[in-house]
Coordinates of C-alpha atoms in Angstrom, one line a residue:
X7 CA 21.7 -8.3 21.2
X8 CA 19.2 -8.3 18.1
X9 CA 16.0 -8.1 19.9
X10 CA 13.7 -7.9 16.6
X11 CA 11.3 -10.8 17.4
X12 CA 7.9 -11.3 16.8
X13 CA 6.5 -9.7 19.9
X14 CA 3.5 -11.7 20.2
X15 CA 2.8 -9.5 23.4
X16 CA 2.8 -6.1 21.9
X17 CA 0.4 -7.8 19.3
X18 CA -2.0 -9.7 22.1
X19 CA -1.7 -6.2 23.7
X20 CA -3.5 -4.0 21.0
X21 CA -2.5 -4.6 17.6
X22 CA -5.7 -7.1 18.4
X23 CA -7.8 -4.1 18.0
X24 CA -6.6 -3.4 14.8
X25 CA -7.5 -7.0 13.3
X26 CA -11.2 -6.7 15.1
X27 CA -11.8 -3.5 13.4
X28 CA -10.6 -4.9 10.0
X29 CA -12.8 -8.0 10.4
X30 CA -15.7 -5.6 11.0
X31 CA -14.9 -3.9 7.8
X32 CA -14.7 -7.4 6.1
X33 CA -18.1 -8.3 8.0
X34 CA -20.2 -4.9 6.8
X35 CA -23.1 -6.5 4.6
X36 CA -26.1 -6.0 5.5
X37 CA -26.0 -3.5 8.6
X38 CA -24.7 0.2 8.3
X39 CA -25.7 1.4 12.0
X40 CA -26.2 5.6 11.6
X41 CA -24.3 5.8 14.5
X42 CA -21.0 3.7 13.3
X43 CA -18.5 7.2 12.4
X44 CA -15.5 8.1 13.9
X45 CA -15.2 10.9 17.2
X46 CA -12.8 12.3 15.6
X47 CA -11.2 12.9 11.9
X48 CA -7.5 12.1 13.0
X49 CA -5.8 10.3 15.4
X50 CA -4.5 12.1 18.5
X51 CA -2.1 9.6 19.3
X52 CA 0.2 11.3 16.4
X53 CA 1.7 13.0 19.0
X54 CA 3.8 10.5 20.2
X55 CA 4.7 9.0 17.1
X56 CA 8.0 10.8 15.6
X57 CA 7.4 13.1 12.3
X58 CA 10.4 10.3 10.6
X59 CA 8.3 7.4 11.4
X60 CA 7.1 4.9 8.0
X61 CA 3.9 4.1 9.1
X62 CA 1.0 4.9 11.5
X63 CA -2.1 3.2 11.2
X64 CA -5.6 4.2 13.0
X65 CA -9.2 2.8 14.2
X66 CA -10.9 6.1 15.1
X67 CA -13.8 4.3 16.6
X68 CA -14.1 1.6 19.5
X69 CA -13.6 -1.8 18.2
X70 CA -16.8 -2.7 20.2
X71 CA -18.8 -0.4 17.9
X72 CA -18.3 -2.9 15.4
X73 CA -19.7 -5.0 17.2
X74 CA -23.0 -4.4 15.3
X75 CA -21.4 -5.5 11.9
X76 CA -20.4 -8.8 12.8
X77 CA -21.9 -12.1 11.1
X78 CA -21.9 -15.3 13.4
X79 CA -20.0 -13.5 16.2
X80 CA -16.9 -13.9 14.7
X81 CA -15.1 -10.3 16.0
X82 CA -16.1 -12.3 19.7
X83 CA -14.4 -15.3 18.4
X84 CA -11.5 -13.0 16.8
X85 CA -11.1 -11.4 20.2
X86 CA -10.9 -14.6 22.3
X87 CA -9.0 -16.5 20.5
X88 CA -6.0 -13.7 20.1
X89 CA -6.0 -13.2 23.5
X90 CA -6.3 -16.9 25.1
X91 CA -2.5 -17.0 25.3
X92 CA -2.2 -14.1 27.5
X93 CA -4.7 -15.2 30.3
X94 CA -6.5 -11.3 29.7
X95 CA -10.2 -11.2 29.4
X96 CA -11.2 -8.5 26.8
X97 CA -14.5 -8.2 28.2
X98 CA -13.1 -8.0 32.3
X99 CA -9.8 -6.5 31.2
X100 CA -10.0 -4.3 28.5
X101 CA -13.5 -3.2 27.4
X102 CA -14.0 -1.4 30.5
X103 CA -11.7 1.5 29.9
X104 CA -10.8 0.9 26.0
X105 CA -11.8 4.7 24.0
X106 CA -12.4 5.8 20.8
X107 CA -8.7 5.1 18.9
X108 CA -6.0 2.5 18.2
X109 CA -3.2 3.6 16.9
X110 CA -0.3 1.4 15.7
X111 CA 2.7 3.0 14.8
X112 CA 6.5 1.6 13.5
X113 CA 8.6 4.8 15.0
X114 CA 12.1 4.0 14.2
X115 CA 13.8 1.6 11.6
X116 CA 16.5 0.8 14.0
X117 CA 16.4 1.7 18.1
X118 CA 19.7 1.6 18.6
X119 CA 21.0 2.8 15.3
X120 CA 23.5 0.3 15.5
X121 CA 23.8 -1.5 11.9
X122 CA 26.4 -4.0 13.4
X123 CA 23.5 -5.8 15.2
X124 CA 21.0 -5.8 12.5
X125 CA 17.6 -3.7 11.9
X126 CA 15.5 -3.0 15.2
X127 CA 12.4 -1.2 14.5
X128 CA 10.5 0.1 16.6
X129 CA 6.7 -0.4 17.4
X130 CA 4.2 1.4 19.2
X131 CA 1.0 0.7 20.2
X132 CA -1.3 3.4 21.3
X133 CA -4.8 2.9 22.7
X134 CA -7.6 5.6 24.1
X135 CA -8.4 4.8 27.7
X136 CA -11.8 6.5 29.3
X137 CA -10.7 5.3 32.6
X138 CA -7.3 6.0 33.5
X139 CA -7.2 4.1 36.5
X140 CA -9.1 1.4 35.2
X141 CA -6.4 1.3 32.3
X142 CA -3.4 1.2 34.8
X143 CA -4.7 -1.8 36.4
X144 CA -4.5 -3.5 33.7
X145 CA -1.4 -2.8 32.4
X146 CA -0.3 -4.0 36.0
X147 CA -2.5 -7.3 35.5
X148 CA -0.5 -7.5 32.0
X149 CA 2.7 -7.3 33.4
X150 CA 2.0 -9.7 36.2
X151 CA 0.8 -11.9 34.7
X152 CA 4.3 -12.2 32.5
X153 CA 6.2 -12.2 35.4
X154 CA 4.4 -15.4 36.6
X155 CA 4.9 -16.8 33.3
X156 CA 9.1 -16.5 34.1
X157 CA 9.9 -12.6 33.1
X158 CA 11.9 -10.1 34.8
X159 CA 10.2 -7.0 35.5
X160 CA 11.8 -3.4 35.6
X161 CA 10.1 -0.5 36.9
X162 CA 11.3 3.7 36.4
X163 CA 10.1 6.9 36.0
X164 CA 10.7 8.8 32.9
X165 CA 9.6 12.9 33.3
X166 CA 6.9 11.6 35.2
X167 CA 5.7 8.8 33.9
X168 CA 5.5 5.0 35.3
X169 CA 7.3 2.8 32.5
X170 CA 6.7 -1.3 33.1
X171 CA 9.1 -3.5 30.9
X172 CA 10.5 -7.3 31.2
X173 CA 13.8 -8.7 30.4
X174 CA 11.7 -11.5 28.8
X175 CA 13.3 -15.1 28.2
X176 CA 15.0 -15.5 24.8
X177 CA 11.5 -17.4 23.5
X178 CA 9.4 -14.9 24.9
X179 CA 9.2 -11.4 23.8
X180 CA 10.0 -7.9 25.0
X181 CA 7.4 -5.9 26.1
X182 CA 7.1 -2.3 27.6
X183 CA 4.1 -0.2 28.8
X184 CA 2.9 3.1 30.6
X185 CA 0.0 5.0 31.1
X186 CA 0.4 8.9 29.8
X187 CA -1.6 11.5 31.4
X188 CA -5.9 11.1 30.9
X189 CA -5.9 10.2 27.9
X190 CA -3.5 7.2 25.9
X191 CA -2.1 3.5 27.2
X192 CA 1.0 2.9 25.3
X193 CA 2.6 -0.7 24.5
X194 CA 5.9 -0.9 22.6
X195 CA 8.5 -3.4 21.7
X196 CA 11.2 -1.9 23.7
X197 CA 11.5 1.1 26.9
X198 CA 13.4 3.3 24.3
X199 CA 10.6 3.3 22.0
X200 CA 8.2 4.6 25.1
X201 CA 10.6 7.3 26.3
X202 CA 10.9 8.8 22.5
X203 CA 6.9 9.0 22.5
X204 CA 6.8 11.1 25.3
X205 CA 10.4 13.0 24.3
X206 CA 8.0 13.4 21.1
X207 CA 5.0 14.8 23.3
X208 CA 6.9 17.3 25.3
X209 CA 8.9 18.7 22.2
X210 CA 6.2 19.3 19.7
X211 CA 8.9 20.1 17.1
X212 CA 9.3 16.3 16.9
X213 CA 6.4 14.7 16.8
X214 CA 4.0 13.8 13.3
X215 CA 1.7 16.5 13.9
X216 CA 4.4 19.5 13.8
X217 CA 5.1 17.7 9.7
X218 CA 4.2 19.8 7.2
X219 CA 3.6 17.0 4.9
X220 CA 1.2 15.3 7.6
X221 CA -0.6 18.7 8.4
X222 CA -1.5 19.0 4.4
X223 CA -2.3 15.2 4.3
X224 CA -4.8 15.6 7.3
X225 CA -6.8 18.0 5.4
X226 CA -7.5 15.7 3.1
X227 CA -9.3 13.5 5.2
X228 CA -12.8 12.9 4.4
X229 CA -15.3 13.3 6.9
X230 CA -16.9 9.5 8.7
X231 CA -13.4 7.8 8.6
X232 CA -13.0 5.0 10.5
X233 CA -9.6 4.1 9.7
X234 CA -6.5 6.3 8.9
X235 CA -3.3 5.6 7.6
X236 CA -0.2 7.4 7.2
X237 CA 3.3 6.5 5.2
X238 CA 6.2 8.5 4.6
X239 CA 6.5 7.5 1.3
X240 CA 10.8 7.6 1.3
X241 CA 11.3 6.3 4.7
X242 CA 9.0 3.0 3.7
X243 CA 11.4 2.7 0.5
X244 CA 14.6 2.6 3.0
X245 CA 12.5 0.5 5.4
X246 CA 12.1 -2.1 2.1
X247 CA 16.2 -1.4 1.5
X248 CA 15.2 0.1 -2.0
X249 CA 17.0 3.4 -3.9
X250 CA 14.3 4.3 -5.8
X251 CA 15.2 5.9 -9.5
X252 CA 11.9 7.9 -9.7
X253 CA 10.8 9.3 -6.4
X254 CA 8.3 12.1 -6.6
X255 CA 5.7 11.3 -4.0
X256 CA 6.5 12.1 -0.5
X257 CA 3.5 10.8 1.4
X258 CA 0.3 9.0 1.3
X259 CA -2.6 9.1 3.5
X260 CA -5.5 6.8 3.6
X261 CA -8.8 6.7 4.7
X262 CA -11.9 4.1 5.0
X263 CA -15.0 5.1 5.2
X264 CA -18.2 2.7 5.3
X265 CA -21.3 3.1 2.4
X266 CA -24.3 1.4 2.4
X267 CA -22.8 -0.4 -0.6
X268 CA -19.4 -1.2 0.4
X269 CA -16.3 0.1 1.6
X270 CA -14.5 3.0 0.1
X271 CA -10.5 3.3 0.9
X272 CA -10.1 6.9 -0.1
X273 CA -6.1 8.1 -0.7
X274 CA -4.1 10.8 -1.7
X275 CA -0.3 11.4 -2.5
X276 CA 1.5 14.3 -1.5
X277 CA 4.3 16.0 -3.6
X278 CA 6.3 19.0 -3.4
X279 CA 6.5 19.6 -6.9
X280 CA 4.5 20.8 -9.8
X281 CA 1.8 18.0 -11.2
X282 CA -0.7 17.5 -13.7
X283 CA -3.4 15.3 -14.5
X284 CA -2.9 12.7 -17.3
X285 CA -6.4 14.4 -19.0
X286 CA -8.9 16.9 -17.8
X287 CA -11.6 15.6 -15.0
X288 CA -14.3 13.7 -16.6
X289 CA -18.0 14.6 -15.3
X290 CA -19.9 11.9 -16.7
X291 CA -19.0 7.8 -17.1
X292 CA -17.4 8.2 -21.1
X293 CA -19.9 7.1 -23.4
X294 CA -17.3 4.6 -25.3
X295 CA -18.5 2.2 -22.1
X296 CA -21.9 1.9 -23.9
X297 CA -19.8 -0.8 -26.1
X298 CA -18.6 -2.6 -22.9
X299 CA -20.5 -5.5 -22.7
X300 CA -22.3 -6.3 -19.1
X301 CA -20.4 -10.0 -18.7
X302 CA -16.7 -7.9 -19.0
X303 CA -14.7 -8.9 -16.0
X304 CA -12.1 -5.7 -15.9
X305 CA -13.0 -2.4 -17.6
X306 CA -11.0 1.0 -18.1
X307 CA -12.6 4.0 -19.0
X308 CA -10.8 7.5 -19.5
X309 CA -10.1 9.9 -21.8
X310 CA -6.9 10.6 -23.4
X311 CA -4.0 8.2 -23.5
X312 CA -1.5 10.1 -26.0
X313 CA 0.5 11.2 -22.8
X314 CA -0.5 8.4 -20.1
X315 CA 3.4 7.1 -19.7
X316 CA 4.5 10.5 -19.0
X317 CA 1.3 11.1 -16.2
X318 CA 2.1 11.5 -13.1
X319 CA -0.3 8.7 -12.3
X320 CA 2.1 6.5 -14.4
X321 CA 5.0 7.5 -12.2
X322 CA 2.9 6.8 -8.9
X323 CA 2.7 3.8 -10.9
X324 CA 5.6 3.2 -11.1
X325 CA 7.2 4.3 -7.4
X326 CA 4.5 2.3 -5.8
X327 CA 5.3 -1.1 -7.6
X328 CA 9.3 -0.4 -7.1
X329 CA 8.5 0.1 -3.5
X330 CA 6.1 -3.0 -2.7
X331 CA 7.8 -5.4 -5.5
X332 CA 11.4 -3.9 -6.6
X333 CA 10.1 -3.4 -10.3
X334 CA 7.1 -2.6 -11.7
X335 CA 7.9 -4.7 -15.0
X336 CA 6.6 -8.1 -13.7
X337 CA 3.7 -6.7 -12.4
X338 CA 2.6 -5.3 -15.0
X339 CA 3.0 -8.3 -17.3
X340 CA 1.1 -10.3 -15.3
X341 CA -2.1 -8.1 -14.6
X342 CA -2.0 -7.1 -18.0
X343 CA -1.4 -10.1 -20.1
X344 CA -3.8 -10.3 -22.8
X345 CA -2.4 -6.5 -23.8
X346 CA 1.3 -7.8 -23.8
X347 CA 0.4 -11.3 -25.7
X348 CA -1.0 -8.8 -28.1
X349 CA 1.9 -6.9 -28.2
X350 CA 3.8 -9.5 -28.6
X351 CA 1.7 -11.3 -31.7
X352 CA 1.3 -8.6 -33.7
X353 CA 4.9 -6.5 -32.9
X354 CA 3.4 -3.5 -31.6
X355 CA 4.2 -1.4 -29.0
X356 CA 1.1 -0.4 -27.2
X357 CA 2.3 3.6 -25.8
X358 CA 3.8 4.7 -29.3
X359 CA 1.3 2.3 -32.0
X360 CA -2.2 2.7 -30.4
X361 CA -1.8 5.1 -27.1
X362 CA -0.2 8.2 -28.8
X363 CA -2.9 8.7 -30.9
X364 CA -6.1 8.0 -28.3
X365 CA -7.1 12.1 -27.2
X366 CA -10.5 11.6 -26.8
X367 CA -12.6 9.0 -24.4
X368 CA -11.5 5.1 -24.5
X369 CA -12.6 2.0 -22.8
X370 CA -11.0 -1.2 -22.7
X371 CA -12.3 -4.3 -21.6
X372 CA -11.5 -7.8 -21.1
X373 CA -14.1 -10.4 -21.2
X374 CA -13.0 -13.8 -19.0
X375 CA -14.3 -17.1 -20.0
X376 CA -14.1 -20.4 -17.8
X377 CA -13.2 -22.6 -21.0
X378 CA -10.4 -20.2 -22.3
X379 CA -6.9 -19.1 -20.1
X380 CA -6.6 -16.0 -22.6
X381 CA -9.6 -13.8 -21.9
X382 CA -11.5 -11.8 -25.1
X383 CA -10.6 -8.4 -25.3
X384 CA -12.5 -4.5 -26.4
X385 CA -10.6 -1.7 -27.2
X386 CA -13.3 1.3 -27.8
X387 CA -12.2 4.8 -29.1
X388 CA -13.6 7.9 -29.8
X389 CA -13.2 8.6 -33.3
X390 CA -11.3 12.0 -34.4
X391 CA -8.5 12.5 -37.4
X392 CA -6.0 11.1 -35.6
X393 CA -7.7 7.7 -34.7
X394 CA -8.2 7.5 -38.9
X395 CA -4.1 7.9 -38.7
X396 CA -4.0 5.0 -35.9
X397 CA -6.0 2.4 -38.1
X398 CA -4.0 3.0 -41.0
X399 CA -0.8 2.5 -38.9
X400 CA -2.3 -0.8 -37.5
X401 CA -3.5 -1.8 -40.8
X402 CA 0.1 -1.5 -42.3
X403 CA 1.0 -3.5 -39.2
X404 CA -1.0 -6.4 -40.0
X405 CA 0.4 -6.4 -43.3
X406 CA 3.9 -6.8 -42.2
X407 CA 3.4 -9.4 -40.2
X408 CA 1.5 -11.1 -43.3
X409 CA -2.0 -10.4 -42.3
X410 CA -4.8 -9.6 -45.0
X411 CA -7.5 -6.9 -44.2
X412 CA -10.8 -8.0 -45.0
X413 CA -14.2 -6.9 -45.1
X414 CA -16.9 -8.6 -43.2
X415 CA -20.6 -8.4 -42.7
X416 CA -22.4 -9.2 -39.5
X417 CA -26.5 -8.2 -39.0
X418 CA -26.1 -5.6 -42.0
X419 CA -22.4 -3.8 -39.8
X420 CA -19.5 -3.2 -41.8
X421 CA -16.2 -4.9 -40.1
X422 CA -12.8 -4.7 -41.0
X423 CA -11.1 -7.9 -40.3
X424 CA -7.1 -9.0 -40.2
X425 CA -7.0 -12.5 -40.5
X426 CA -4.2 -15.0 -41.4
X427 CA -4.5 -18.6 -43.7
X428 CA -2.9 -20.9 -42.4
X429 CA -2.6 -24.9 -43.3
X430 CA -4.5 -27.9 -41.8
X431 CA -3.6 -31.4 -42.7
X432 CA -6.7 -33.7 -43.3
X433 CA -6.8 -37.6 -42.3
X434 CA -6.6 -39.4 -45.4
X435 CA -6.2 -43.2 -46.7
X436 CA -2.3 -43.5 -46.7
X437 CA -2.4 -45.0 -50.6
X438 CA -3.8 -41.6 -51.8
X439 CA -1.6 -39.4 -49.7
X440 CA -1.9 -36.2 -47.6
X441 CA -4.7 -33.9 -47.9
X442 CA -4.8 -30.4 -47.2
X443 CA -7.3 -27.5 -46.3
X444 CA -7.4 -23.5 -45.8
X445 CA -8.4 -22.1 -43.1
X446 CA -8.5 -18.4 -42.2
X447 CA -8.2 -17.1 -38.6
X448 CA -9.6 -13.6 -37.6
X449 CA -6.4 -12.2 -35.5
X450 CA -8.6 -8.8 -34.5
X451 CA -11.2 -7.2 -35.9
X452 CA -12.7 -3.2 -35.7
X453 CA -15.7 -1.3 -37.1
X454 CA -17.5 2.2 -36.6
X455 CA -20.8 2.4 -34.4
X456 CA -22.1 6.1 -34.0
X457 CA -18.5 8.1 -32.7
X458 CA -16.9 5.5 -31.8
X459 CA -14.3 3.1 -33.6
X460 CA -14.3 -0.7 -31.8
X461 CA -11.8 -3.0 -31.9
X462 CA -12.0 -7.0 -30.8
X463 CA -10.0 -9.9 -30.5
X464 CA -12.5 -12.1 -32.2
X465 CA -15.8 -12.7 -34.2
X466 CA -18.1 -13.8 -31.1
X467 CA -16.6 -10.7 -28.9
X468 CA -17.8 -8.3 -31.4
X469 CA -21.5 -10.4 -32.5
X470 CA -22.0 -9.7 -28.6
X471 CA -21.6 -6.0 -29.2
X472 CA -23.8 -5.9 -32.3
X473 CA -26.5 -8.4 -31.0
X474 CA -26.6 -7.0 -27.1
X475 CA -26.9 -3.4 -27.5
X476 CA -29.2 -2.9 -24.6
X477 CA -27.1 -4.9 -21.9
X478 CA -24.0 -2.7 -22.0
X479 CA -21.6 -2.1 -18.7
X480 CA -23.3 1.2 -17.8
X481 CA -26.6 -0.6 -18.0
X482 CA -25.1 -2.9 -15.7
X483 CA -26.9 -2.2 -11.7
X484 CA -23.4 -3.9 -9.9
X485 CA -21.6 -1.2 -12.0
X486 CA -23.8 1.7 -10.9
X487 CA -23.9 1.6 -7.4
X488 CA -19.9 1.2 -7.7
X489 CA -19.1 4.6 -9.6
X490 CA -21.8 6.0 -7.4
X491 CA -19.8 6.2 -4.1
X492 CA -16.7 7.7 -6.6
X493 CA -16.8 11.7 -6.6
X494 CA -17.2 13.8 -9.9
X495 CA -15.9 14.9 -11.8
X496 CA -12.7 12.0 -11.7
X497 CA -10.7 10.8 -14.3
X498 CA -12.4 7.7 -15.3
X499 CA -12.8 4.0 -13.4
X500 CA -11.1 0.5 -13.2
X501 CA -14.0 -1.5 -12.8
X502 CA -13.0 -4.9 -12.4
X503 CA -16.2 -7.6 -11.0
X504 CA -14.1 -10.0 -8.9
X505 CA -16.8 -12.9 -9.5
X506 CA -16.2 -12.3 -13.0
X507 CA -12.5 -12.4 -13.1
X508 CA -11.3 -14.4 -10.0
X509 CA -10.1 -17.6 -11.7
X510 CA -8.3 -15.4 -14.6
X511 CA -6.4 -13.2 -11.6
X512 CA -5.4 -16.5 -9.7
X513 CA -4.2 -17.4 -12.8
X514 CA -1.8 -14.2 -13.4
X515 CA -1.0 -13.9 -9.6
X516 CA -0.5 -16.9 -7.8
X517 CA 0.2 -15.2 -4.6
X518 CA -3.4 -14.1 -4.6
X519 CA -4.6 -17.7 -3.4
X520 CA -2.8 -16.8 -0.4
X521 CA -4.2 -13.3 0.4
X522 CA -7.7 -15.1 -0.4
X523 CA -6.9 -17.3 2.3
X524 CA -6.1 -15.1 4.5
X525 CA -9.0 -12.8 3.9
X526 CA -11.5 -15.6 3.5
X527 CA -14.8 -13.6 4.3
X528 CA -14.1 -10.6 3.2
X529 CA -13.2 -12.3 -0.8
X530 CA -15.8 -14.6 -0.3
X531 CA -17.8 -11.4 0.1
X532 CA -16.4 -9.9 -2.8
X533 CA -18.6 -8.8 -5.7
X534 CA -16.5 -5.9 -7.2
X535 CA -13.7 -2.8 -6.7
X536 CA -13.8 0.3 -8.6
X537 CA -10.7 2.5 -8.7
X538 CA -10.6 6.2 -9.7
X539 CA -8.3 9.6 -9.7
X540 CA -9.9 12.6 -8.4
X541 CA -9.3 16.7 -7.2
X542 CA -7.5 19.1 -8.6
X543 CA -4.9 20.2 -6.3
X544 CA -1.5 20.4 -8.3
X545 CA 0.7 19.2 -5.6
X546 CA -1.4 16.1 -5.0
X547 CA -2.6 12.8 -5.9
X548 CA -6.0 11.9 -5.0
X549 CA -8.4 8.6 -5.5
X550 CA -10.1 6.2 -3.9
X551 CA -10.8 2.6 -4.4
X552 CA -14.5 1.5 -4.0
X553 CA -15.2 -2.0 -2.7
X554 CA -18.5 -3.5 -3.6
X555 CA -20.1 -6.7 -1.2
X556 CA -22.8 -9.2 -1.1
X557 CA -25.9 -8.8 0.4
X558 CA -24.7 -5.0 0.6

């Protein structure tokens, strides 16, 4: 019998925790209570989660801790409401002997591992308990209280430990717990999931924290986290049924930690082989940002493009969108847009006409407007001998695809323009006949300011450059406090201000109204993320993504 089902049981029973403590991420504004860090830097539940396992997620703190975060009282109303269905009071039941972690781990794909009855994963649920005895009365309450409700209720030992499961009603769902030792209650979605977490805890050799990979990842954990997450990078893609062609990550581990600004999700990716940085580690923001205008919705700042679809951040790339989507082709077009319409206009290929030659520092930039679908775009380079290569390529571009190069002036700045002329027909009295006019549309534009060679998609974009020199991106407060919580040296930011930018994104990714939805208050909260690559240990991946709030 397939008994994958929702349990809703196993959720009211912990996973509850888990969406309390993310609400109290979503709800961190205006409080940062000195006290608010985790007991510990990893979760000692590990031990009873098998070192094949997906996914293992942890709170390292006690949900009531953040407590202090909420606005309105909505983690009460989070709490109450997830449990009404299960007749358990959180604040009888369950804050009494609730610790200092929640861990939720999948630990099997299938529990059988029988493929003739379909996929069975496995869940487990572990929470800290400071009062055992407290804790085991209310697992008995839990169970009880099911057994009322129509379950059957089976009762063993396994090497010493009390298990509690039902043979729940085909609308109800399965549900097995035990107490283990001092220190961990433990909810799972099936009795062969609990006796593998403590098979796991008395042979070490089996368990997450005997995995080499998860030892190394551990390390990397920065100190404060409140949060932790753990995937086994190839087991996830077999979770998703996916062969992936490019596989050279192994595992990721990720960490939250809170800032007086934000919230920074810190990760890194593990590999066993060889790696290198797409360009050397930048100590300073690039000074080609200087050109960014302050009202640009996304920015990218770096150095060195010439060998970015060979990095190994493009192949991270690349594994992580096969893994979530299946192919990273569609995702791409539809974050990036305005760079393939470009592409697409003027016949260009982005990596070998304008990449391959960019060694130095770059920024590009897209500037949203609520009248226009297609946002204007900036495209800022360092200049060097091979950049003066690059614009004669593009100029020969434009002039096989029938585009003149033109000199313009604005406020006393030299501009090369590539325009087109094209044909407009006039209203006219029908006795006399058609009448016709020339008109001549700028398709991009570029000019020289100090070291730096800018390109545009259009007259007003680069008039705002020239005329706004003093309200540039770095100028920008939002944009400081963002790259402030990101360690140096890195290899440059994806700033993107969500206020800025939200309509164009719902616009390229419809399935983002949904996650808005879902995540009301923490997007209504939103002001702007930050992304980065940092470190310099060759066998690993590490970055962080920085998110800004209101009132923060």
């Amino acid at each position: 019998m397939n008994r994958q089902r929702s349990f809703i049981g196993f959720i009211v029973a912990g996973a509850i925790a888990l969406l309390i403590a993310i609400a109290g991420f979503y709800w961190f504004f205006a409080k940062n209570p000195a006290n608010l860090i985790a007991s510990t830097s990893e979760p000692g539940a590990a031990i009873f989660v098998s070192k094949l396992s997906p996914a293992m997620v942890s709170l390292l703190t006690n949900p009531d801790r953040l407590q202090a975060l909420e606005r309105e009282e909505e983690l009460s109303k989070l709490k109450t409401s997830l449990l009404a269905k299960s007749g358990i009071d959180y604040k009888q039941d369950v804050q009494p002997w609730l610790g200092n972690e929640i861990t939720l781990a999948i630990t099997t794909l299938d529990i059988d591992r029988d493929p003739e009855n379909g996929q069975q994963p496995g869940y487990l649920l572990a929470l800290a308990t400071k009062q055992p005895e407290k804790s085991r009365e209310f697992v008995e309450l839990l169970f009880s209280k099911r057994a009322l409700s129509g379950a059957t209720l089976a009762v063993e030992q396994y090497k010493g430990v009390k298990l509690i499961s039902d043979n729940s009603q085909p609308e109800k769902d399965l549900l097995a717990g035990a107490v283990v030792g001092e220190g961990f209650v433990l909810f799972a979605n099936d009795p062969k999931v609990l006796k593998d977490a403590i098979n796991n805890v008395q042979a070490p050799d089996l368990n997450l924290t005997s995995s080499p990979e998860y030892q190394k990842a551990t390390k990397e954990l920065p100190k404060g986290g409140l949060a932790v997450a753990f995937l086994n990078l190839p087991v996830v893609a077999k979770w998703q049924g996916l062969e992936l062609s490019e596989q050279l990550y192994n595992s990721e581990i990720i960490s939250l930690v809170l800032n007086p600004k934000g919230l920074l999700a810190e990760t890194t990716f593990l590999t066993s082989s060889e790696i290198l940085t797409p360009s050397a580690p930048l100590s300073k923001p690039v000074g080609a940002l200087q050109y960014v205008p302050a009202s640009a919705g996304l920015a990218i700042s770096g150095s060195n493009l010439s060998n970015l679809a060979d990095s190994d951040l493009a192949k991270l790339w690349r594994q992580a969108t096969a893994t979530i989507y299946g192919s990273g082709e569609d995702v791409v077009s539809r974050l990036a847009k305005p760079l393939v319409d470009v592409q697409k206009r003027w016949s260009i290929n982005l990596p070998e006409d304008i990449f391959s030659w960019v060694q130095g520092e770059y920024a590009i930039a897209l500037l949203p407007e609520k009248e226009q679908t297609t946002p204007h775009w900036i495209f800022v380079v360092e200049k060097s001998e091979s950049v003066e290569q690059g614009i004669a390529r593009l100029d020969a571009i434009a002039s096989s695809n029938g585009l003149s190069i033109n000199p313009l002036t604005i406020d006393k700045q030299k501009i090369s323009a590539w325009t087109e002329l094209t044909t407009a027909t006039k209203k006219s009295d029908p006795k006399e006949g058609a009448s016709f006019s020339i008109e001549t549309k700028v398709r991009g534009l570029h000019t020289t300011l100090g070291n730096y060679e800018i390109f545009t998609s259009d007259l007003e974009t680069i008039n705002e450059i020239l005329t706004t020199k003093d309200n540039s991106l770095v100028d920008n407060p939002n944009f400081q406090d963002s790259i402030a919580a990101i360690p140096l040296p890195n290899q440059g930011y994806i700033y993107l201000d969500w206020i800025k930018s939200q309509n164009l994104l719902e616009r390229q990714v419809p399935i983002l109204k949904l996650a808005e939805v879902l995540g009301k208050p923490f997007f209504d909260n939103l002001r702007s993320l930050t992304v980065s690559s940092y470190g310099t240990d060759t066998r690993s991946l590490k970055g962080g993504v920085f998110f800004q709030l209101k009132n923060s």
